Amino acid sequence: MRTIEHWIGGQSVTANPGRTSAVFNPATGEQTAELQLASVETVNQAVAAAKAAFETWGNASLSQRTKVLFAFREIVNARIDELATAISDEHGKIVSDARGEVQRGLEVVEYACGVPTLLKGEYSDQVSDGVDLFSYRQPLGVVVGITPFNFPAMVPMWMFPMAIATGNTFILKPSERDPSASMLLAQMWRDAGLPDGVFNVVHGDVEAVNTLLDHPDVAAVSFVGSTPIAKQIHARAIASGKRVQALGGAKNHSIILPDADIDFAAQHLVAAAFGSAGERCMAISASIMVGGIAEPLLDRIATMAREVKVGNGRNPEAEMGPVITKASKDRIESLITSGAAQGANLVVDGRGYTVEGFENGFFVGPTVIDGVTTDMDVYQQEIFGPVLSNIRAASVDEAIALINANPFGNGTAIFTSSGEAARRFHREVKVGMIGINVPIPVPMAYYSFGGWKDSLFGDHHIHGPEGVRFYTRAKAITQRWPAPRTDAAASFHFPTAK
Ligand code: NAD
């Protein structure tokens, strides 16, 4: 059995082995590795390594930093298939989808390569007589990323390229369910010439996370995961005086208006609901069909849902893989059962799905539930599986009101050919990321990613310009270089410009 260790100070480290957790291949249902879980001592060792590395990395020139970032970009790009396969084997998603997530992560690396421009400060000449004022931003120190299972490469890559480019040192606490991608990324940083201790990985559970959150030498925490944990992380990190951004769960709605292109909408809804087995924080999990489009659209969606090719992530023919764990499969199937029991109509039922040759895999088939109402469990809970719940609405106003009443506000989309309806939608909806005929509106790296309401705690979105701000703090310097003269005496009143 393969053992997965921590990565501290530029090397693989076995520290205090004792507690471990099992890593599975969700397609076969078999355990593939044993993961070491960090104790308090291991976490302290990682923080000490990152703190020591900050002394030099925080002062490294912008050209030294960008040289490493460009090299890292080239290495990840060259080894993208190796990363994608490792992700697929532990997460279950199809390899082409895994490649896509690495690609989206690389976009953040590419944005971070522009850090000399991103960190340019401001300068005001002669704000008072003989006085100039300028500002620039400095790194925070040791910063931490705690990440979910569903994007084991992309979500950490939302964080660490920005943190490292801006001069911080980084400790990643990845999901314990698919940890291998983070170890590969650590080796790639080493190969790119990143000094030891700038990027570290500690594996673990609540013990490791709480040690990081309480540690006096950790300056900031970026978290992405489910809403209950995001809330806890936010409160605990704030209580210990840290800067924190904690992105939570989602229930992403898509409105389909009667004037939408019906085939286009059907294809995109099926891909957005069932791609990656619905385990995307931007997956469409609720559709709101307005007026008469519901019957013909549901017919098309049901036909296409039954035709989705479900299989092992390494099968190039497969369009959708298994879900992450047996417990997840059981939870999703019991939610589908609750939908039927509470009066919804199971148009396509994915319970009890098996894939030939992978009978022990954690598969759930694409599922379409119509006649869903807001009091049902399938609507109230984040299912995080291949389940599309449909609500019927009489008007666009009713559809917008439904979205705004939902506690989550990560992503949403509208399918329409009306510019007027689309404009009203994007202005009125209380959601952070909005698609117009684009079902999964994940912004590019040079914008920032983040939801509203229970989908994000903290005031900064992640990566892009907000990432630069999150990982740095500003200094404003007021300077005077007086020539020898007699009229420059100090005054005791509050400084005002002359
Ligand atoms: P999770 O909340 O269970 O775990 C996230 C991280 O927190 C993991 O590293 C995990 O080890 C750690 N963790 C879990 N329980 C903890 C506890 N009690 N104390 C401290 N740390 C703990 O989430 P997940 O199941 O890995 O990922 C799926 C969730 O992430 C979904 O809710 C999804 O919507 C969300 N997500 C959100 C975004 C976003 O951008 N908003 C992106 C991806 C995923």
PDB file of N, CA and C in Angstrom, residues 183-233:
ATOM      1  N   MET A 183       0.795  16.749  -3.806  1.00  0.00           N
ATOM      2  CA  MET A 183       2.190  16.301  -3.689  1.00  0.00           C
ATOM      3  C   MET A 183       2.921  16.465  -5.028  1.00  0.00           C
ATOM      4  N   LEU A 184       2.216  16.204  -6.115  1.00  0.00           N
ATOM      5  CA  LEU A 184       2.826  16.417  -7.435  1.00  0.00           C
ATOM      6  C   LEU A 184       3.133  17.899  -7.641  1.00  0.00           C
ATOM      7  N   LEU A 185       2.198  18.749  -7.241  1.00  0.00           N
ATOM      8  CA  LEU A 185       2.413  20.195  -7.403  1.00  0.00           C
ATOM      9  C   LEU A 185       3.609  20.653  -6.566  1.00  0.00           C
ATOM     10  N   ALA A 186       3.780  20.060  -5.380  1.00  0.00           N
ATOM     11  CA  ALA A 186       4.935  20.413  -4.529  1.00  0.00           C
ATOM     12  C   ALA A 186       6.250  20.067  -5.235  1.00  0.00           C
ATOM     13  N   GLN A 187       6.287  18.880  -5.855  1.00  0.00           N
ATOM     14  CA  GLN A 187       7.518  18.494  -6.590  1.00  0.00           C
ATOM     15  C   GLN A 187       7.775  19.447  -7.755  1.00  0.00           C
ATOM     16  N   MET A 188       6.689  19.882  -8.402  1.00  0.00           N
ATOM     17  CA  MET A 188       6.843  20.788  -9.550  1.00  0.00           C
ATOM     18  C   MET A 188       7.396  22.148  -9.106  1.00  0.00           C
ATOM     19  N   TRP A 189       6.948  22.608  -7.934  1.00  0.00           N
ATOM     20  CA  TRP A 189       7.513  23.862  -7.399  1.00  0.00           C
ATOM     21  C   TRP A 189       9.011  23.690  -7.139  1.00  0.00           C
ATOM     22  N   ARG A 190       9.383  22.549  -6.541  1.00  0.00           N
ATOM     23  CA  ARG A 190      10.807  22.307  -6.264  1.00  0.00           C
ATOM     24  C   ARG A 190      11.585  22.327  -7.584  1.00  0.00           C
ATOM     25  N   ASP A 191      11.048  21.618  -8.597  1.00  0.00           N
ATOM     26  CA  ASP A 191      11.744  21.551  -9.882  1.00  0.00           C
ATOM     27  C   ASP A 191      11.825  22.920 -10.560  1.00  0.00           C
ATOM     28  N   ALA A 192      10.869  23.787 -10.227  1.00  0.00           N
ATOM     29  CA  ALA A 192      10.870  25.134 -10.826  1.00  0.00           C
ATOM     30  C   ALA A 192      11.877  26.062 -10.146  1.00  0.00           C
ATOM     31  N   GLY A 193      12.455  25.582  -9.040  1.00  0.00           N
ATOM     32  CA  GLY A 193      13.462  26.406  -8.353  1.00  0.00           C
ATOM     33  C   GLY A 193      12.922  27.206  -7.186  1.00  0.00           C
ATOM     34  N   LEU A 194      11.716  26.883  -6.722  1.00  0.00           N
ATOM     35  CA  LEU A 194      11.181  27.606  -5.555  1.00  0.00           C
ATOM     36  C   LEU A 194      12.019  27.220  -4.327  1.00  0.00           C
ATOM     37  N   PRO A 195      12.472  28.187  -3.565  1.00  0.00           N
ATOM     38  CA  PRO A 195      13.273  27.844  -2.383  1.00  0.00           C
ATOM     39  C   PRO A 195      12.483  26.957  -1.402  1.00  0.00           C
ATOM     40  N   ASP A 196      13.226  26.076  -0.714  1.00  0.00           N
ATOM     41  CA  ASP A 196      12.597  25.165   0.251  1.00  0.00           C
ATOM     42  C   ASP A 196      11.816  25.948   1.302  1.00  0.00           C
ATOM     43  N   GLY A 197      10.655  25.419   1.648  1.00  0.00           N
ATOM     44  CA  GLY A 197       9.872  26.023   2.731  1.00  0.00           C
ATOM     45  C   GLY A 197       8.871  27.064   2.268  1.00  0.00           C
ATOM     46  N   VAL A 198       8.955  27.481   0.973  1.00  0.00           N
ATOM     47  CA  VAL A 198       7.990  28.486   0.496  1.00  0.00           C
ATOM     48  C   VAL A 198       6.625  27.819   0.245  1.00  0.00           C
ATOM     49  N   PHE A 199       6.645  26.562  -0.226  1.00  0.00           N
ATOM     50  CA  PHE A 199       5.387  25.834  -0.443  1.00  0.00           C
ATOM     51  C   PHE A 199       5.440  24.528   0.349  1.00  0.00           C
ATOM     52  N   ASN A 200       4.480  24.325   1.220  1.00  0.00           N
ATOM     53  CA  ASN A 200       4.448  23.132   2.081  1.00  0.00           C
ATOM     54  C   ASN A 200       3.060  22.506   2.016  1.00  0.00           C
ATOM     55  N   VAL A 201       3.013  21.202   2.242  1.00  0.00           N
ATOM     56  CA  VAL A 201       1.719  20.504   2.275  1.00  0.00           C
ATOM     57  C   VAL A 201       1.632  19.719   3.575  1.00  0.00           C
ATOM     58  N   VAL A 202       0.595  19.964   4.363  1.00  0.00           N
ATOM     59  CA  VAL A 202       0.321  19.075   5.494  1.00  0.00           C
ATOM     60  C   VAL A 202      -1.043  18.444   5.278  1.00  0.00           C
ATOM     61  N   HIS A 203      -1.072  17.127   5.414  1.00  0.00           N
ATOM     62  CA  HIS A 203      -2.343  16.410   5.280  1.00  0.00           C
ATOM     63  C   HIS A 203      -2.953  16.295   6.660  1.00  0.00           C
ATOM     64  N   GLY A 204      -4.263  16.287   6.704  1.00  0.00           N
ATOM     65  CA  GLY A 204      -4.839  16.122   8.029  1.00  0.00           C
ATOM     66  C   GLY A 204      -6.313  16.425   8.075  1.00  0.00           C
ATOM     67  N   ASP A 205      -6.807  16.361   9.299  1.00  0.00           N
ATOM     68  CA  ASP A 205      -8.224  16.601   9.523  1.00  0.00           C
ATOM     69  C   ASP A 205      -8.384  17.776  10.491  1.00  0.00           C
ATOM     70  N   VAL A 206      -9.401  17.692  11.332  1.00  0.00           N
ATOM     71  CA  VAL A 206      -9.721  18.829  12.186  1.00  0.00           C
ATOM     72  C   VAL A 206      -8.545  19.222  13.097  1.00  0.00           C
ATOM     73  N   GLU A 207      -7.733  18.247  13.533  1.00  0.00           N
ATOM     74  CA  GLU A 207      -6.597  18.574  14.417  1.00  0.00           C
ATOM     75  C   GLU A 207      -5.593  19.478  13.690  1.00  0.00           C
ATOM     76  N   ALA A 208      -5.260  19.113  12.459  1.00  0.00           N
ATOM     77  CA  ALA A 208      -4.306  19.939  11.692  1.00  0.00           C
ATOM     78  C   ALA A 208      -4.906  21.309  11.399  1.00  0.00           C
ATOM     79  N   VAL A 209      -6.189  21.321  11.002  1.00  0.00           N
ATOM     80  CA  VAL A 209      -6.820  22.598  10.638  1.00  0.00           C
ATOM     81  C   VAL A 209      -6.866  23.530  11.842  1.00  0.00           C
ATOM     82  N   ASN A 210      -7.308  23.016  12.988  1.00  0.00           N
ATOM     83  CA  ASN A 210      -7.411  23.891  14.164  1.00  0.00           C
ATOM     84  C   ASN A 210      -6.042  24.398  14.613  1.00  0.00           C
ATOM     85  N   THR A 211      -5.014  23.553  14.475  1.00  0.00           N
ATOM     86  CA  THR A 211      -3.664  24.004  14.851  1.00  0.00           C
ATOM     87  C   THR A 211      -3.242  25.165  13.948  1.00  0.00           C
ATOM     88  N   LEU A 212      -3.538  25.053  12.657  1.00  0.00           N
ATOM     89  CA  LEU A 212      -3.189  26.137  11.731  1.00  0.00           C
ATOM     90  C   LEU A 212      -3.987  27.404  12.055  1.00  0.00           C
ATOM     91  N   LEU A 213      -5.279  27.226  12.351  1.00  0.00           N
ATOM     92  CA  LEU A 213      -6.135  28.400  12.593  1.00  0.00           C
ATOM     93  C   LEU A 213      -5.719  29.151  13.855  1.00  0.00           C
ATOM     94  N   ASP A 214      -5.219  28.422  14.839  1.00  0.00           N
ATOM     95  CA  ASP A 214      -4.866  29.057  16.118  1.00  0.00           C
ATOM     96  C   ASP A 214      -3.410  29.508  16.160  1.00  0.00           C
ATOM     97  N   HIS A 215      -2.610  29.106  15.179  1.00  0.00           N
ATOM     98  CA  HIS A 215      -1.162  29.320  15.263  1.00  0.00           C
ATOM     99  C   HIS A 215      -0.802  30.811  15.173  1.00  0.00           C
ATOM    100  N   PRO A 216      -0.029  31.321  16.126  1.00  0.00           N
ATOM    101  CA  PRO A 216       0.278  32.761  16.097  1.00  0.00           C
ATOM    102  C   PRO A 216       1.145  33.174  14.914  1.00  0.00           C
ATOM    103  N   ASP A 217       1.859  32.229  14.285  1.00  0.00           N
ATOM    104  CA  ASP A 217       2.718  32.591  13.154  1.00  0.00           C
ATOM    105  C   ASP A 217       2.018  32.468  11.804  1.00  0.00           C
ATOM    106  N   VAL A 218       0.733  32.151  11.799  1.00  0.00           N
ATOM    107  CA  VAL A 218      -0.024  32.119  10.535  1.00  0.00           C
ATOM    108  C   VAL A 218      -0.783  33.437  10.414  1.00  0.00           C
ATOM    109  N   ALA A 219      -0.596  34.118   9.274  1.00  0.00           N
ATOM    110  CA  ALA A 219      -1.170  35.456   9.127  1.00  0.00           C
ATOM    111  C   ALA A 219      -2.534  35.456   8.449  1.00  0.00           C
ATOM    112  N   ALA A 220      -2.788  34.484   7.561  1.00  0.00           N
ATOM    113  CA  ALA A 220      -4.047  34.530   6.804  1.00  0.00           C
ATOM    114  C   ALA A 220      -4.461  33.120   6.397  1.00  0.00           C
ATOM    115  N   VAL A 221      -5.767  32.959   6.237  1.00  0.00           N
ATOM    116  CA  VAL A 221      -6.322  31.652   5.892  1.00  0.00           C
ATOM    117  C   VAL A 221      -7.286  31.809   4.726  1.00  0.00           C
ATOM    118  N   SER A 222      -7.060  31.000   3.676  1.00  0.00           N
ATOM    119  CA  SER A 222      -8.037  30.896   2.588  1.00  0.00           C
ATOM    120  C   SER A 222      -8.664  29.513   2.706  1.00  0.00           C
ATOM    121  N   PHE A 223      -9.972  29.472   2.719  1.00  0.00           N
ATOM    122  CA  PHE A 223     -10.678  28.186   2.830  1.00  0.00           C
ATOM    123  C   PHE A 223     -11.675  28.081   1.704  1.00  0.00           C
ATOM    124  N   VAL A 224     -11.812  26.865   1.146  1.00  0.00           N
ATOM    125  CA  VAL A 224     -12.904  26.567   0.214  1.00  0.00           C
ATOM    126  C   VAL A 224     -13.467  25.209   0.622  1.00  0.00           C
ATOM    127  N   GLY A 225     -14.779  25.124   0.808  1.00  0.00           N
ATOM    128  CA  GLY A 225     -15.407  23.866   1.195  1.00  0.00           C
ATOM    129  C   GLY A 225     -16.881  24.074   1.456  1.00  0.00           C
ATOM    130  N   SER A 226     -17.453  23.268   2.326  1.00  0.00           N
ATOM    131  CA  SER A 226     -18.894  23.344   2.572  1.00  0.00           C
ATOM    132  C   SER A 226     -19.217  24.503   3.522  1.00  0.00           C
ATOM    133  N   THR A 227     -20.459  24.961   3.486  1.00  0.00           N
ATOM    134  CA  THR A 227     -20.842  26.142   4.274  1.00  0.00           C
ATOM    135  C   THR A 227     -20.686  25.963   5.788  1.00  0.00           C
ATOM    136  N   PRO A 228     -21.112  24.843   6.378  1.00  0.00           N
ATOM    137  CA  PRO A 228     -20.953  24.756   7.843  1.00  0.00           C
ATOM    138  C   PRO A 228     -19.488  24.857   8.273  1.00  0.00           C
ATOM    139  N   ILE A 229     -18.579  24.233   7.504  1.00  0.00           N
ATOM    140  CA  ILE A 229     -17.155  24.281   7.868  1.00  0.00           C
ATOM    141  C   ILE A 229     -16.596  25.680   7.569  1.00  0.00           C
ATOM    142  N   ALA A 230     -17.034  26.288   6.462  1.00  0.00           N
ATOM    143  CA  ALA A 230     -16.565  27.645   6.122  1.00  0.00           C
ATOM    144  C   ALA A 230     -16.899  28.622   7.249  1.00  0.00           C
ATOM    145  N   LYS A 231     -18.112  28.491   7.796  1.00  0.00           N
ATOM    146  CA  LYS A 231     -18.538  29.383   8.896  1.00  0.00           C
ATOM    147  C   LYS A 231     -17.640  29.190  10.109  1.00  0.00           C
ATOM    148  N   GLN A 232     -17.364  27.924  10.440  1.00  0.00           N
ATOM    149  CA  GLN A 232     -16.505  27.625  11.610  1.00  0.00           C
ATOM    150  C   GLN A 232     -15.103  28.179  11.409  1.00  0.00           C
ATOM    151  N   ILE A 233     -14.558  27.935  10.210  1.00  0.00           N
ATOM    152  CA  ILE A 233     -13.183  28.365   9.914  1.00  0.00           C
ATOM    153  C   ILE A 233     -13.094  29.890  10.019  1.00  0.00           C
TER     154      ILE A 233
END
